[in-house]
Amino acid sequence: MAYSEPLILLVDDSQVSIDFLKDILRNYRLLTAKDGMEALRLAGSEPRPDLILLDVVMPGIDGYETCRRLKQMPNCAGVPIIFLTAQTGAEHIIKGFEAGAVDYIPKPYNIPELLARVKNQLTLKLARDQNINLMQKIESINRQIVAGIRYARKIQKASLPQQAYMEKILPEHFIFFQPKEIVSGDFYWVGKVGEHLVVIVADSTGHGVPGAFMSMYGLALLNQIVGAQQISCPATILDNLREQVIASFNQTQLSEIKDGMDISVVSIHPKSKTLQFAGAFNPMYLISDSELKVISADSMPISIGVKDRPYKNNVLSYKAGECLYLVTDGFASQFGGIFDKKIKSSGLKKLMLEYSQLPIREQKDAFASYFEEWKAGGEQTDDVLLMGLRL
Ligand SMILES: [Mg+2]
């Protein structure tokens, strides 16, 4: 859009006055109208004026009425209007402002003052137009970015285990999965390795797009390590995963990028009713005889860390009907409640003890409702993923 030559509409019933103004404003592009109706017609068609200088006393509709009507036209509402008037009493000036004018120029004209007022209003109009343009550009760029991320969500969703497959291989279960943004850093993986059911819940560093990149990579590595190589031992899965993340991102103690994931891996052997568990920061929770057991994870991330000893493989037996939970840190770190505090893992453990009594299908709603009530319309702190299984 060319801003170099603003267009001014001059409205005056006196030809002498019009000629005089045309001479003073010769450096601008000009349109002229002899009365209010012609002004309305010109202002409503292309090219649109950037400023309107409007005489007050005219035959037909006067300047005030013309101004009011111009302000009601959708395309003219933003065009500044300056009154040209010999009536400079306060009541006339106020009437002009009430009709929608931004300024007035007293007659007889003081030429430098007239030029200064015109220039002033055109500068403001230009700044407003630029703001509108910038807003439109930002909105358009934002729409494109959001559309891209929304499409990425479809890809991410398709990469996660499909519902039908999970129904087939897992015992009764639920997944409460609620990303903070459109795409998620939290993810899960399930698969069968011989007689073992491998269930994994993970939390990539960060959330949103960077978290989602890492989660896609994590899913690919798990497909390789557990799916293709058929490794069922949780600690070995984690050892392999850590090695490959460090190698793939060339991570050293000095690297800028030390991203990775926190993760919990369970391998269930239904025949012997035994479980194996290994974790990087994220523990496993088991409700047994109305008591909560926390099987701790190692405090070593799946990325370059200060310690790099092998992960601990925990083995325990379970009884049919017990509830097992795997969770990322998002649920416990949600702010809210009466004192705007975190739910904390102590709060989450209480919920697990209480809700484990419910049928598994009802547990998801129970956890989700609690979470939403706690958040109470506030901002979600992190991606949330909570998986529950009835063994
Ligand atoms: Mg998290």
mmCIF file of N, CA and C in Angstrom, residues 221 225 229 231 233-246 302 311:
data_model
loop_
_atom_site.group_PDB
_atom_site.id
_atom_site.type_symbol
_atom_site.label_atom_id
_atom_site.label_comp_id
_atom_site.label_asym_id
_atom_site.label_seq_id
_atom_site.Cartn_x
_atom_site.Cartn_y
_atom_site.Cartn_z
ATOM 1 N N LEU A 221 12.615 -44.743 18.766
ATOM 2 C CA LEU A 221 13.642 -45.560 19.438
ATOM 3 C C LEU A 221 13.007 -46.746 20.164
ATOM 4 N N ILE A 225 13.919 -50.551 19.887
ATOM 5 C CA ILE A 225 14.492 -51.315 21.004
ATOM 6 C C ILE A 225 13.530 -52.412 21.483
ATOM 7 N N GLN A 229 13.831 -55.181 18.429
ATOM 8 C CA GLN A 229 14.842 -56.012 19.094
ATOM 9 C C GLN A 229 14.231 -56.934 20.140
ATOM 10 N N ILE A 231 13.262 -56.535 23.261
ATOM 11 C CA ILE A 231 13.824 -56.498 24.621
ATOM 12 C C ILE A 231 12.677 -56.230 25.594
ATOM 13 N N CYS A 233 13.204 -56.501 29.185
ATOM 14 C CA CYS A 233 13.689 -56.118 30.518
ATOM 15 C C CYS A 233 13.733 -54.592 30.617
ATOM 16 N N PRO A 234 12.934 -53.994 31.531
ATOM 17 C CA PRO A 234 12.859 -52.530 31.598
ATOM 18 C C PRO A 234 14.212 -51.832 31.741
ATOM 19 N N ALA A 235 15.079 -52.356 32.609
ATOM 20 C CA ALA A 235 16.365 -51.675 32.821
ATOM 21 C C ALA A 235 17.194 -51.698 31.538
ATOM 22 N N THR A 236 17.154 -52.837 30.828
ATOM 23 C CA THR A 236 17.923 -52.928 29.571
ATOM 24 C C THR A 236 17.346 -51.971 28.533
ATOM 25 N N ILE A 237 16.018 -51.841 28.523
ATOM 26 C CA ILE A 237 15.378 -50.898 27.602
ATOM 27 C C ILE A 237 15.903 -49.480 27.880
ATOM 28 N N LEU A 238 15.950 -49.128 29.159
ATOM 29 C CA LEU A 238 16.412 -47.782 29.509
ATOM 30 C C LEU A 238 17.893 -47.582 29.207
ATOM 31 N N ASP A 239 18.701 -48.596 29.490
ATOM 32 C CA ASP A 239 20.139 -48.489 29.185
ATOM 33 C C ASP A 239 20.336 -48.218 27.689
ATOM 34 N N ASN A 240 19.608 -48.980 26.879
ATOM 35 C CA ASN A 240 19.710 -48.821 25.413
ATOM 36 C C ASN A 240 19.209 -47.463 24.957
ATOM 37 N N LEU A 241 18.082 -47.087 25.518
ATOM 38 C CA LEU A 241 17.458 -45.812 25.131
ATOM 39 C C LEU A 241 18.398 -44.650 25.442
ATOM 40 N N ARG A 242 18.969 -44.684 26.646
ATOM 41 C CA ARG A 242 19.871 -43.589 27.042
ATOM 42 C C ARG A 242 21.086 -43.542 26.116
ATOM 43 N N GLU A 243 21.630 -44.705 25.826
ATOM 44 C CA GLU A 243 22.816 -44.761 24.967
ATOM 45 C C GLU A 243 22.508 -44.151 23.598
ATOM 46 N N GLN A 244 21.327 -44.489 23.068
ATOM 47 C CA GLN A 244 20.999 -44.007 21.721
ATOM 48 C C GLN A 244 20.646 -42.532 21.693
ATOM 49 N N VAL A 245 20.000 -42.044 22.735
ATOM 50 C CA VAL A 245 19.701 -40.597 22.789
ATOM 51 C C VAL A 245 21.012 -39.809 22.856
ATOM 52 N N ILE A 246 21.930 -40.257 23.721
ATOM 53 C CA ILE A 246 23.210 -39.552 23.872
ATOM 54 C C ILE A 246 23.982 -39.580 22.555
ATOM 55 N N ILE A 302 17.153 -39.861 30.854
ATOM 56 C CA ILE A 302 17.490 -40.490 29.574
ATOM 57 C C ILE A 302 18.130 -39.397 28.735
ATOM 58 N N TYR A 311 20.603 -48.771 34.848
ATOM 59 C CA TYR A 311 19.346 -48.582 35.587
ATOM 60 C C TYR A 311 19.046 -49.829 36.409
#
